[in-house]
Structure formats: C-alpha cells, structure tokens
Amino acid sequence: MTGSKVVAFGHFQPERIVPNTELEKLVETSDEWITRRVGIQERRWGTGVETVDSMAIKAAKMALENAQGIEASDIDMVLVATCTATDRSPNMAARVARDLGMDQGPATMDVNAACAGFAHAVGLAQGAIASGSASNVLVIGSEMLTDYTDFTDRTTCVLTADGAGAFVITASEENSISPVVWGSVPSLSDAVRIESENDMKFAQSGQSVYRWTVTQLPKIASKIIDRAGLKPEELDAIILHQANLRIIEPLAEKIGAPNARVATDVVYSGNTSAASVPLALSKLMASDEPLPSGSKALLFAFGGGLAYAGQIITIP
C-alpha cells in the first residue's frame, strides 16, 4: 500500500469583514449576545463576485504555489468538499480543473458531507493514493453559506460565512495521514439541513446538535487518536470544525491534549462549513507562528447528516 502526505496548504476569504455590530442592524441581537453564545466577533461574507468554484480556485492556486515541485499539470484528482455548490452539474471540481488549465484530465468529484466534507475528502484522497488510482490530489473545501442563510433568523445568521481552504496531498513512502474515522448518526440526519421545503435556507436543531457534540464527540476523537497510534498528549494541534467556540473549547479540553494548539479561527471567520478545517489550518500555517514541521495535527469535523470524520496529519 502506498502512503500519503500533505505537502501544502492554501486558503481564500472574501474581503468583506462583517462585525457583530452590523448584524445588530439585521436582526434582534447584540455583539454581547453573539460573543457569549457562539464566540464569533466577525466573519467574512462574499462581496457579490465570489462563487464556490472561484474561491476554490484561489485557495487551490495558493496551495499549488506552496507545493514545491508540484504543478497543476501533476494533479490527477481534484476533490471539492461543499454543500453549497452553485449548480448540480458540472460539479465544482470540474470547474476548478478547467480554470487551472488541467488538460491532463484529472478525476474530478464533489463531496457533500456538509461540515464534515473536507475530512471525508482527505480520507478519499488517501484511499485513492493507497490503491494506486492517484499520486497527487488537490483537496478543497469551499462554501458560500451566505447564499443559503436566512437573515431573519438570529440563531443561524450570526454563524454563517464564506471561504475556502485547500491541501495538496501526494504519494509517499511513509504514511503521514492516519486512517480516517468516519460515520453518521441517522436519527439526527435532519438536525442540520438546507432543504427545499425550507426555501433552501440553512437551519439546525441547535440544542440537539449541541447535546450530541458534547457527549459523543470526545469518544470519536479518542478513536481517531487511537487509530493513529498516538496518545492525546502527543498531539501538537487540534483543528476542529469551526462551528461554535462554545463547542470547540470544551471538546478540545475533553480530548486531553495539554500541549496542543487549538485552532479558534471561528472567532474571526465564522462558520464556513466544509471549508472551516482547511481554512483554519492554512491560516495558522501562514501566520507568524506556524506549526513546526513534523507536528501532529488532529483534523475533526462534524455537521449535517449528521456526519463526522477525522484523521491526524503530519505537518510538512
């Protein structure tokens, strides 16, 4: 079996920054209420020119620029994790390949597992490499959640945002990505949804999701760490789905990794669904204090479906 590794990161966010005070003009809410309930101070919203595929392309370009020795022409699979695709067909991955000039004809697929989609896509990329079906995979999470936001609902419009993040994953003699742990909770499949009967607006049963996350996610995180052959104290970073700071903080504490840096990009980027994990990690790696090479980072996401997925990667 061929191993795989992440070799580069990229991200993109719209320029428009929306502070909590701006939301006070839309719904009955306040900066204090939003900060206390979800921990978000500001988020990025599209300016009217961004689309799921255009953001995916920009994140992909950054990742490819950071991937030394790997060009767009070397990519043989493109996976785009999204639940806000512009059209049913062609898929967003096909548009990414076209606009990046990938005339070699890579496999192109979208992955819709909502907020957990990117971790699912990383698992699919790893499997394709292990089977010999691919050698270089571009994995992207891209979401335009504001296209599906009910701006009269103060419980959801304070959360949603837009953005994209990307990884370049390649074949390797050593496996630097642990086996994916994934699954779902069918009884809660409607807890987070964008459905036609609700005018295609994002909605969730917040209390049901919160109860499940605080009771079940620590157990799943422990399984991910066990499958990687590690102990919690060996983790250097925890990159959870940036859903809500009030979920991230207690979950990170329950994982029991005292030396790990915990990504809290939700404070400044909001909830970007499938884009949140790669966006948070890429921004961290582009910061003044990136994770050192060789660090072990837990990626773990959960959301609509109710789906979850996670793995541990070694930072290049």
mmCIF file of C-alpha atoms in Angstrom:
data_model
loop_
_atom_site.group_PDB
_atom_site.id
_atom_site.type_symbol
_atom_site.label_atom_id
_atom_site.label_comp_id
_atom_site.label_asym_id
_atom_site.label_seq_id
_atom_site.Cartn_x
_atom_site.Cartn_y
_atom_site.Cartn_z
ATOM 1 C CA MET A 1 0.000 0.000 0.000
ATOM 2 C CA THR A 2 1.301 3.466 -0.921
ATOM 3 C CA GLY A 3 1.459 6.041 1.844
ATOM 4 C CA SER A 4 0.327 9.641 1.540
ATOM 5 C CA LYS A 5 1.223 13.009 2.983
ATOM 6 C CA VAL A 6 0.014 16.598 2.978
ATOM 7 C CA VAL A 7 2.646 18.810 1.345
ATOM 8 C CA ALA A 8 0.996 22.239 1.096
ATOM 9 C CA PHE A 9 -1.903 24.418 2.236
ATOM 10 C CA GLY A 10 -3.880 27.290 0.744
ATOM 11 C CA HIS A 11 -6.898 29.415 1.568
ATOM 12 C CA PHE A 12 -9.086 32.278 0.401
ATOM 13 C CA GLN A 13 -11.620 34.566 2.085
ATOM 14 C CA PRO A 14 -13.708 37.418 0.673
ATOM 15 C CA GLU A 15 -12.575 40.913 1.572
ATOM 16 C CA ARG A 16 -15.813 41.921 3.272
ATOM 17 C CA ILE A 17 -15.495 41.764 7.069
ATOM 18 C CA VAL A 18 -18.808 41.734 8.940
ATOM 19 C CA PRO A 19 -18.572 42.557 12.655
ATOM 20 C CA ASN A 20 -21.315 41.651 15.114
ATOM 21 C CA THR A 21 -22.441 45.262 15.230
ATOM 22 C CA GLU A 22 -23.510 45.024 11.583
ATOM 23 C CA LEU A 23 -25.771 42.084 12.425
ATOM 24 C CA GLU A 24 -27.472 44.220 15.041
ATOM 25 C CA LYS A 25 -28.987 46.110 12.096
ATOM 26 C CA LEU A 26 -30.462 42.928 10.573
ATOM 27 C CA VAL A 27 -31.956 41.013 13.497
ATOM 28 C CA GLU A 28 -32.659 41.420 17.181
ATOM 29 C CA THR A 29 -29.239 40.582 18.562
ATOM 30 C CA SER A 30 -26.168 42.216 20.072
ATOM 31 C CA ASP A 31 -22.416 41.941 19.992
ATOM 32 C CA GLU A 32 -22.503 40.774 23.610
ATOM 33 C CA TRP A 33 -25.093 38.047 22.880
ATOM 34 C CA ILE A 34 -23.250 36.696 19.832
ATOM 35 C CA THR A 35 -19.865 36.688 21.564
ATOM 36 C CA ARG A 36 -21.267 34.985 24.649
ATOM 37 C CA ARG A 37 -23.312 32.361 22.811
ATOM 38 C CA VAL A 38 -21.035 31.397 19.897
ATOM 39 C CA GLY A 39 -17.741 33.245 20.412
ATOM 40 C CA ILE A 40 -17.731 34.908 16.976
ATOM 41 C CA GLN A 41 -16.569 38.518 16.734
ATOM 42 C CA GLU A 42 -16.595 38.897 12.956
ATOM 43 C CA ARG A 43 -16.958 36.842 9.797
ATOM 44 C CA ARG A 44 -16.269 37.141 6.044
ATOM 45 C CA TRP A 45 -19.151 37.441 3.588
ATOM 46 C CA GLY A 46 -18.974 37.380 -0.188
ATOM 47 C CA THR A 47 -18.958 40.707 -1.995
ATOM 48 C CA GLY A 48 -21.187 39.573 -4.862
ATOM 49 C CA VAL A 49 -18.419 38.360 -7.151
ATOM 50 C CA GLU A 50 -17.300 35.221 -5.312
ATOM 51 C CA THR A 51 -18.686 31.773 -6.049
ATOM 52 C CA VAL A 52 -17.943 28.344 -4.615
ATOM 53 C CA ASP A 53 -15.718 27.485 -7.559
ATOM 54 C CA SER A 54 -13.953 30.868 -7.783
ATOM 55 C CA MET A 55 -12.981 30.684 -4.102
ATOM 56 C CA ALA A 56 -11.924 27.062 -4.503
ATOM 57 C CA ILE A 57 -9.675 28.043 -7.418
ATOM 58 C CA LYS A 58 -7.969 30.805 -5.433
ATOM 59 C CA ALA A 59 -7.348 28.524 -2.454
ATOM 60 C CA ALA A 60 -6.047 25.844 -4.838
ATOM 61 C CA LYS A 61 -3.653 28.275 -6.526
ATOM 62 C CA MET A 62 -2.165 29.226 -3.157
ATOM 63 C CA ALA A 63 -1.753 25.566 -2.192
ATOM 64 C CA LEU A 64 -0.055 24.753 -5.505
ATOM 65 C CA GLU A 65 2.262 27.754 -5.119
ATOM 66 C CA ASN A 66 3.253 26.345 -1.717
ATOM 67 C CA ALA A 67 3.752 22.821 -3.072
ATOM 68 C CA GLN A 68 7.355 22.790 -4.209
ATOM 69 C CA GLY A 69 7.853 20.761 -7.365
ATOM 70 C CA ILE A 70 4.146 20.091 -7.951
ATOM 71 C CA GLU A 71 2.273 21.913 -10.702
ATOM 72 C CA ALA A 72 -1.376 21.908 -11.699
ATOM 73 C CA SER A 73 -0.400 19.571 -14.544
ATOM 74 C CA ASP A 74 0.769 16.984 -11.996
ATOM 75 C CA ILE A 75 -2.620 16.694 -10.265
ATOM 76 C CA ASP A 76 -4.546 13.548 -11.151
ATOM 77 C CA MET A 77 -7.514 14.009 -8.809
ATOM 78 C CA VAL A 78 -9.454 17.069 -7.667
ATOM 79 C CA LEU A 79 -11.912 16.764 -4.786
ATOM 80 C CA VAL A 80 -14.086 19.686 -3.693
ATOM 81 C CA ALA A 81 -15.971 19.369 -0.417
ATOM 82 C CA THR A 82 -19.052 21.591 -0.448
ATOM 83 C CA CYS A 83 -22.744 21.613 0.386
ATOM 84 C CA THR A 84 -23.353 24.922 -1.395
ATOM 85 C CA ALA A 85 -22.396 24.019 -4.963
ATOM 86 C CA THR A 86 -23.560 26.591 -7.493
ATOM 87 C CA ASP A 87 -25.055 24.004 -9.857
ATOM 88 C CA ARG A 88 -25.876 20.314 -9.908
ATOM 89 C CA SER A 89 -23.685 19.821 -12.978
ATOM 90 C CA PRO A 90 -20.915 20.368 -13.818
ATOM 91 C CA ASN A 91 -19.501 19.837 -10.375
ATOM 92 C CA MET A 92 -17.236 22.385 -8.742
ATOM 93 C CA ALA A 93 -14.184 20.132 -9.073
ATOM 94 C CA ALA A 94 -14.567 20.071 -12.857
ATOM 95 C CA ARG A 95 -14.621 23.855 -12.940
ATOM 96 C CA VAL A 96 -11.511 24.025 -10.768
ATOM 97 C CA ALA A 97 -9.690 21.680 -13.142
ATOM 98 C CA ARG A 98 -10.800 23.690 -16.178
ATOM 99 C CA ASP A 99 -9.817 27.065 -14.788
ATOM 100 C CA LEU A 100 -6.458 25.784 -13.552
ATOM 101 C CA GLY A 101 -5.730 24.500 -17.073
ATOM 102 C CA MET A 102 -5.562 20.831 -16.114
ATOM 103 C CA ASP A 103 -5.655 19.489 -19.643
ATOM 104 C CA GLN A 104 -4.303 16.155 -18.414
ATOM 105 C CA GLY A 105 -7.859 15.324 -17.345
ATOM 106 C CA PRO A 106 -7.766 14.536 -13.611
ATOM 107 C CA ALA A 107 -10.605 12.747 -11.859
ATOM 108 C CA THR A 108 -12.980 15.431 -10.588
ATOM 109 C CA MET A 109 -15.532 14.907 -7.834
ATOM 110 C CA ASP A 110 -17.514 16.934 -5.334
ATOM 111 C CA VAL A 111 -18.018 15.559 -1.831
ATOM 112 C CA ASN A 112 -21.144 16.609 0.057
ATOM 113 C CA ALA A 113 -20.959 15.604 3.702
ATOM 114 C CA ALA A 114 -21.715 19.182 4.791
ATOM 115 C CA CYS A 115 -19.375 20.444 7.506
ATOM 116 C CA ALA A 116 -17.547 17.106 7.675
ATOM 117 C CA GLY A 117 -16.957 17.039 3.926
ATOM 118 C CA PHE A 118 -13.314 18.075 3.891
ATOM 119 C CA ALA A 119 -12.193 15.366 6.314
ATOM 120 C CA HIS A 120 -14.159 12.868 4.207
ATOM 121 C CA ALA A 121 -12.391 14.132 1.085
ATOM 122 C CA VAL A 122 -8.968 13.749 2.716
ATOM 123 C CA GLY A 123 -9.910 10.145 3.529
ATOM 124 C CA LEU A 124 -10.960 9.561 -0.094
ATOM 125 C CA ALA A 125 -7.717 11.079 -1.371
ATOM 126 C CA GLN A 126 -5.707 8.834 0.913
ATOM 127 C CA GLY A 127 -7.625 5.790 -0.318
ATOM 128 C CA ALA A 128 -7.111 6.705 -3.968
ATOM 129 C CA ILE A 129 -3.375 7.069 -3.422
ATOM 130 C CA ALA A 130 -3.172 3.816 -1.456
ATOM 131 C CA SER A 131 -4.920 1.920 -4.278
ATOM 132 C CA GLY A 132 -2.668 3.402 -6.936
ATOM 133 C CA SER A 133 -5.503 5.339 -8.573
ATOM 134 C CA ALA A 134 -3.863 8.703 -7.890
ATOM 135 C CA SER A 135 -0.476 10.147 -6.976
ATOM 136 C CA ASN A 136 -1.185 13.851 -6.479
ATOM 137 C CA VAL A 137 -4.543 15.007 -5.166
ATOM 138 C CA LEU A 138 -5.899 18.517 -4.723
ATOM 139 C CA VAL A 139 -8.438 18.558 -1.883
ATOM 140 C CA ILE A 140 -10.509 21.700 -1.389
ATOM 141 C CA GLY A 141 -13.277 22.810 0.948
ATOM 142 C CA SER A 142 -15.276 25.761 -0.384
ATOM 143 C CA GLU A 143 -18.573 27.196 0.815
ATOM 144 C CA MET A 144 -20.853 30.166 0.103
ATOM 145 C CA LEU A 145 -23.066 29.691 3.139
ATOM 146 C CA THR A 146 -24.424 33.223 2.898
ATOM 147 C CA ASP A 147 -26.235 32.178 -0.299
ATOM 148 C CA TYR A 148 -28.310 29.853 1.895
ATOM 149 C CA THR A 149 -28.652 31.978 5.019
ATOM 150 C CA ASP A 150 -31.946 33.185 6.460
ATOM 151 C CA PHE A 151 -31.055 36.703 7.504
ATOM 152 C CA THR A 152 -34.222 36.936 9.607
ATOM 153 C CA ASP A 153 -33.139 34.043 11.850
ATOM 154 C CA ARG A 154 -30.865 35.349 14.567
ATOM 155 C CA THR A 155 -29.846 31.849 15.678
ATOM 156 C CA THR A 156 -28.222 30.977 12.346
ATOM 157 C CA CYS A 157 -27.331 34.190 10.503
ATOM 158 C CA VAL A 158 -24.803 35.095 13.200
ATOM 159 C CA LEU A 159 -22.888 31.888 12.397
ATOM 160 C CA THR A 160 -22.558 31.610 8.636
ATOM 161 C CA ALA A 161 -19.701 32.833 6.475
ATOM 162 C CA ASP A 162 -17.879 32.215 3.193
ATOM 163 C CA GLY A 163 -14.404 30.953 2.350
ATOM 164 C CA ALA A 164 -12.217 28.151 1.036
ATOM 165 C CA GLY A 165 -9.211 26.082 2.075
ATOM 166 C CA ALA A 166 -7.073 23.549 0.219
ATOM 167 C CA PHE A 167 -4.480 20.809 0.690
ATOM 168 C CA VAL A 168 -2.130 19.198 -1.805
ATOM 169 C CA ILE A 169 -1.717 15.520 -0.915
ATOM 170 C CA THR A 170 0.860 13.275 -2.584
ATOM 171 C CA ALA A 171 2.036 9.685 -2.552
ATOM 172 C CA SER A 172 4.774 8.963 -0.035
ATOM 173 C CA GLU A 173 6.904 6.068 1.170
ATOM 174 C CA GLU A 174 5.786 6.845 4.714
ATOM 175 C CA ASN A 175 2.145 7.378 5.588
ATOM 176 C CA SER A 176 1.771 10.796 7.190
ATOM 177 C CA ILE A 177 -2.019 10.697 7.279
ATOM 178 C CA SER A 178 -3.704 8.366 9.749
ATOM 179 C CA PRO A 179 -6.672 6.175 8.762
ATOM 180 C CA VAL A 180 -9.872 8.187 8.579
ATOM 181 C CA VAL A 181 -12.535 7.581 11.211
ATOM 182 C CA TRP A 182 -15.931 8.466 9.827
ATOM 183 C CA GLY A 183 -19.587 7.771 10.362
ATOM 184 C CA SER A 184 -23.006 9.300 10.859
ATOM 185 C CA VAL A 185 -25.995 9.477 13.196
ATOM 186 C CA PRO A 186 -29.027 8.666 11.007
ATOM 187 C CA SER A 187 -31.501 9.566 13.754
ATOM 188 C CA LEU A 188 -30.154 13.143 13.609
ATOM 189 C CA SER A 189 -29.891 13.354 9.822
ATOM 190 C CA ASP A 190 -32.223 16.382 9.752
ATOM 191 C CA ALA A 191 -30.606 18.210 12.658
ATOM 192 C CA VAL A 192 -28.538 20.394 10.303
ATOM 193 C CA ARG A 193 -30.087 20.969 6.905
ATOM 194 C CA ILE A 194 -30.515 23.011 3.728
ATOM 195 C CA GLU A 195 -33.787 21.730 2.285
ATOM 196 C CA SER A 196 -36.126 22.782 -0.499
ATOM 197 C CA GLU A 197 -39.105 22.716 1.859
ATOM 198 C CA ASN A 198 -37.361 25.465 3.837
ATOM 199 C CA ASP A 199 -36.610 27.568 0.726
ATOM 200 C CA MET A 200 -33.065 26.143 0.676
ATOM 201 C CA LYS A 201 -32.120 28.065 3.811
ATOM 202 C CA PHE A 202 -29.649 26.783 6.373
ATOM 203 C CA ALA A 203 -31.400 25.599 9.543
ATOM 204 C CA GLN A 204 -30.460 23.484 12.501
ATOM 205 C CA SER A 205 -31.829 21.994 15.691
ATOM 206 C CA GLY A 206 -29.219 23.704 17.790
ATOM 207 C CA GLN A 207 -29.889 22.033 21.121
ATOM 208 C CA SER A 208 -29.953 18.523 19.620
ATOM 209 C CA VAL A 209 -26.647 19.125 17.851
ATOM 210 C CA TYR A 210 -25.064 20.634 20.960
ATOM 211 C CA ARG A 211 -26.115 17.722 23.202
ATOM 212 C CA TRP A 212 -24.717 15.215 20.720
ATOM 213 C CA THR A 213 -21.426 17.043 20.270
ATOM 214 C CA VAL A 214 -20.650 17.426 23.968
ATOM 215 C CA THR A 215 -21.475 13.799 24.783
ATOM 216 C CA GLN A 216 -20.314 11.857 21.717
ATOM 217 C CA LEU A 217 -17.527 13.813 20.012
ATOM 218 C CA PRO A 218 -14.910 13.185 22.728
ATOM 219 C CA LYS A 219 -15.367 9.423 22.235
ATOM 220 C CA ILE A 220 -14.935 9.718 18.479
ATOM 221 C CA ALA A 221 -11.878 11.937 18.884
ATOM 222 C CA SER A 222 -10.323 9.297 21.124
ATOM 223 C CA LYS A 223 -10.927 6.691 18.412
ATOM 224 C CA ILE A 224 -9.192 8.876 15.808
ATOM 225 C CA ILE A 225 -6.163 9.276 18.073
ATOM 226 C CA ASP A 226 -6.076 5.525 18.829
ATOM 227 C CA ARG A 227 -6.198 4.608 15.131
ATOM 228 C CA ALA A 228 -3.234 6.899 14.549
ATOM 229 C CA GLY A 229 -1.277 5.006 17.195
ATOM 230 C CA LEU A 230 -0.878 8.113 19.318
ATOM 231 C CA LYS A 231 -1.762 9.363 22.761
ATOM 232 C CA PRO A 232 -3.575 12.681 23.309
ATOM 233 C CA GLU A 233 -0.512 14.246 24.895
ATOM 234 C CA GLU A 234 1.400 13.615 21.658
ATOM 235 C CA LEU A 235 -0.855 15.954 19.672
ATOM 236 C CA ASP A 236 0.643 19.288 18.690
ATOM 237 C CA ALA A 237 -2.516 20.833 17.247
ATOM 238 C CA ILE A 238 -6.280 20.346 17.244
ATOM 239 C CA ILE A 239 -8.145 21.663 14.188
ATOM 240 C CA LEU A 240 -11.857 21.123 14.780
ATOM 241 C CA HIS A 241 -14.737 22.193 12.571
ATOM 242 C CA GLN A 242 -15.126 25.871 13.357
ATOM 243 C CA ALA A 243 -18.805 25.669 14.224
ATOM 244 C CA ASN A 244 -19.018 27.485 17.514
ATOM 245 C CA LEU A 245 -16.354 28.462 20.029
ATOM 246 C CA ARG A 246 -18.575 27.132 22.820
ATOM 247 C CA ILE A 247 -18.295 23.675 21.240
ATOM 248 C CA ILE A 248 -14.614 23.880 20.274
ATOM 249 C CA GLU A 249 -13.265 24.862 23.681
ATOM 250 C CA PRO A 250 -14.894 22.139 25.838
ATOM 251 C CA LEU A 251 -14.274 19.464 23.200
ATOM 252 C CA ALA A 252 -10.595 20.356 22.971
ATOM 253 C CA GLU A 253 -10.365 20.193 26.743
ATOM 254 C CA LYS A 254 -12.042 16.773 26.866
ATOM 255 C CA ILE A 255 -9.636 15.403 24.258
ATOM 256 C CA GLY A 256 -6.927 15.880 26.879
ATOM 257 C CA ALA A 257 -4.035 17.184 24.793
ATOM 258 C CA PRO A 258 -2.327 19.720 27.069
ATOM 259 C CA ASN A 259 0.453 20.547 24.583
ATOM 260 C CA ALA A 260 -1.783 21.085 21.560
ATOM 261 C CA ARG A 261 -2.570 24.420 19.968
ATOM 262 C CA VAL A 262 -6.309 24.680 19.384
ATOM 263 C CA ALA A 263 -7.498 26.490 16.260
ATOM 264 C CA THR A 264 -10.120 29.133 17.053
ATOM 265 C CA ASP A 265 -10.431 30.767 13.646
ATOM 266 C CA VAL A 266 -14.218 30.796 14.097
ATOM 267 C CA VAL A 267 -13.756 33.986 16.137
ATOM 268 C CA TYR A 268 -12.717 35.897 13.011
ATOM 269 C CA SER A 269 -14.019 33.750 10.142
ATOM 270 C CA GLY A 270 -17.364 32.431 11.365
ATOM 271 C CA ASN A 271 -18.695 29.013 10.387
ATOM 272 C CA THR A 272 -17.630 28.118 6.839
ATOM 273 C CA SER A 273 -18.868 24.509 6.905
ATOM 274 C CA ALA A 274 -16.609 22.203 4.845
ATOM 275 C CA ALA A 275 -14.074 24.988 4.374
ATOM 276 C CA SER A 276 -13.506 25.613 8.064
ATOM 277 C CA VAL A 277 -10.856 22.962 8.835
ATOM 278 C CA PRO A 278 -8.514 23.648 5.870
ATOM 279 C CA LEU A 279 -9.126 27.395 6.172
ATOM 280 C CA ALA A 280 -8.192 27.412 9.864
ATOM 281 C CA LEU A 281 -5.084 25.271 9.351
ATOM 282 C CA SER A 282 -3.854 27.144 6.271
ATOM 283 C CA LYS A 283 -4.237 30.484 8.047
ATOM 284 C CA LEU A 284 -2.342 29.089 11.027
ATOM 285 C CA MET A 285 0.468 27.886 8.767
ATOM 286 C CA ALA A 286 0.612 31.294 7.067
ATOM 287 C CA SER A 287 0.778 33.141 10.398
ATOM 288 C CA ASP A 288 3.849 34.424 12.209
ATOM 289 C CA GLU A 289 3.786 31.284 14.386
ATOM 290 C CA PRO A 290 3.125 28.282 12.119
ATOM 291 C CA LEU A 291 3.209 24.738 13.413
ATOM 292 C CA PRO A 292 6.721 23.251 13.176
ATOM 293 C CA SER A 293 7.415 20.594 10.561
ATOM 294 C CA GLY A 294 6.648 17.148 11.941
ATOM 295 C CA SER A 295 3.836 18.349 14.211
ATOM 296 C CA LYS A 296 0.861 16.039 14.645
ATOM 297 C CA ALA A 297 -2.439 17.789 13.935
ATOM 298 C CA LEU A 298 -5.867 16.321 14.612
ATOM 299 C CA LEU A 299 -8.446 17.230 11.950
ATOM 300 C CA PHE A 300 -12.002 16.562 13.092
ATOM 301 C CA ALA A 301 -15.266 17.801 11.613
ATOM 302 C CA PHE A 302 -18.959 17.172 12.138
ATOM 303 C CA GLY A 303 -22.241 18.539 10.836
ATOM 304 C CA GLY A 304 -25.193 17.921 8.555
ATOM 305 C CA GLY A 305 -26.157 14.352 8.017
ATOM 306 C CA LEU A 306 -25.322 14.055 10.976
ATOM 307 C CA ALA A 307 -21.899 13.137 9.603
ATOM 308 C CA TYR A 308 -18.464 13.173 11.198
ATOM 309 C CA ALA A 309 -14.921 12.395 10.056
ATOM 310 C CA GLY A 310 -11.393 12.909 11.226
ATOM 311 C CA GLN A 311 -7.740 11.942 10.895
ATOM 312 C CA ILE A 312 -4.334 13.042 12.107
ATOM 313 C CA ILE A 313 -1.834 14.509 9.678
ATOM 314 C CA THR A 314 1.864 15.260 9.984
ATOM 315 C CA ILE A 315 2.672 18.882 9.179
ATOM 316 C CA PRO A 316 5.176 19.133 6.279
#
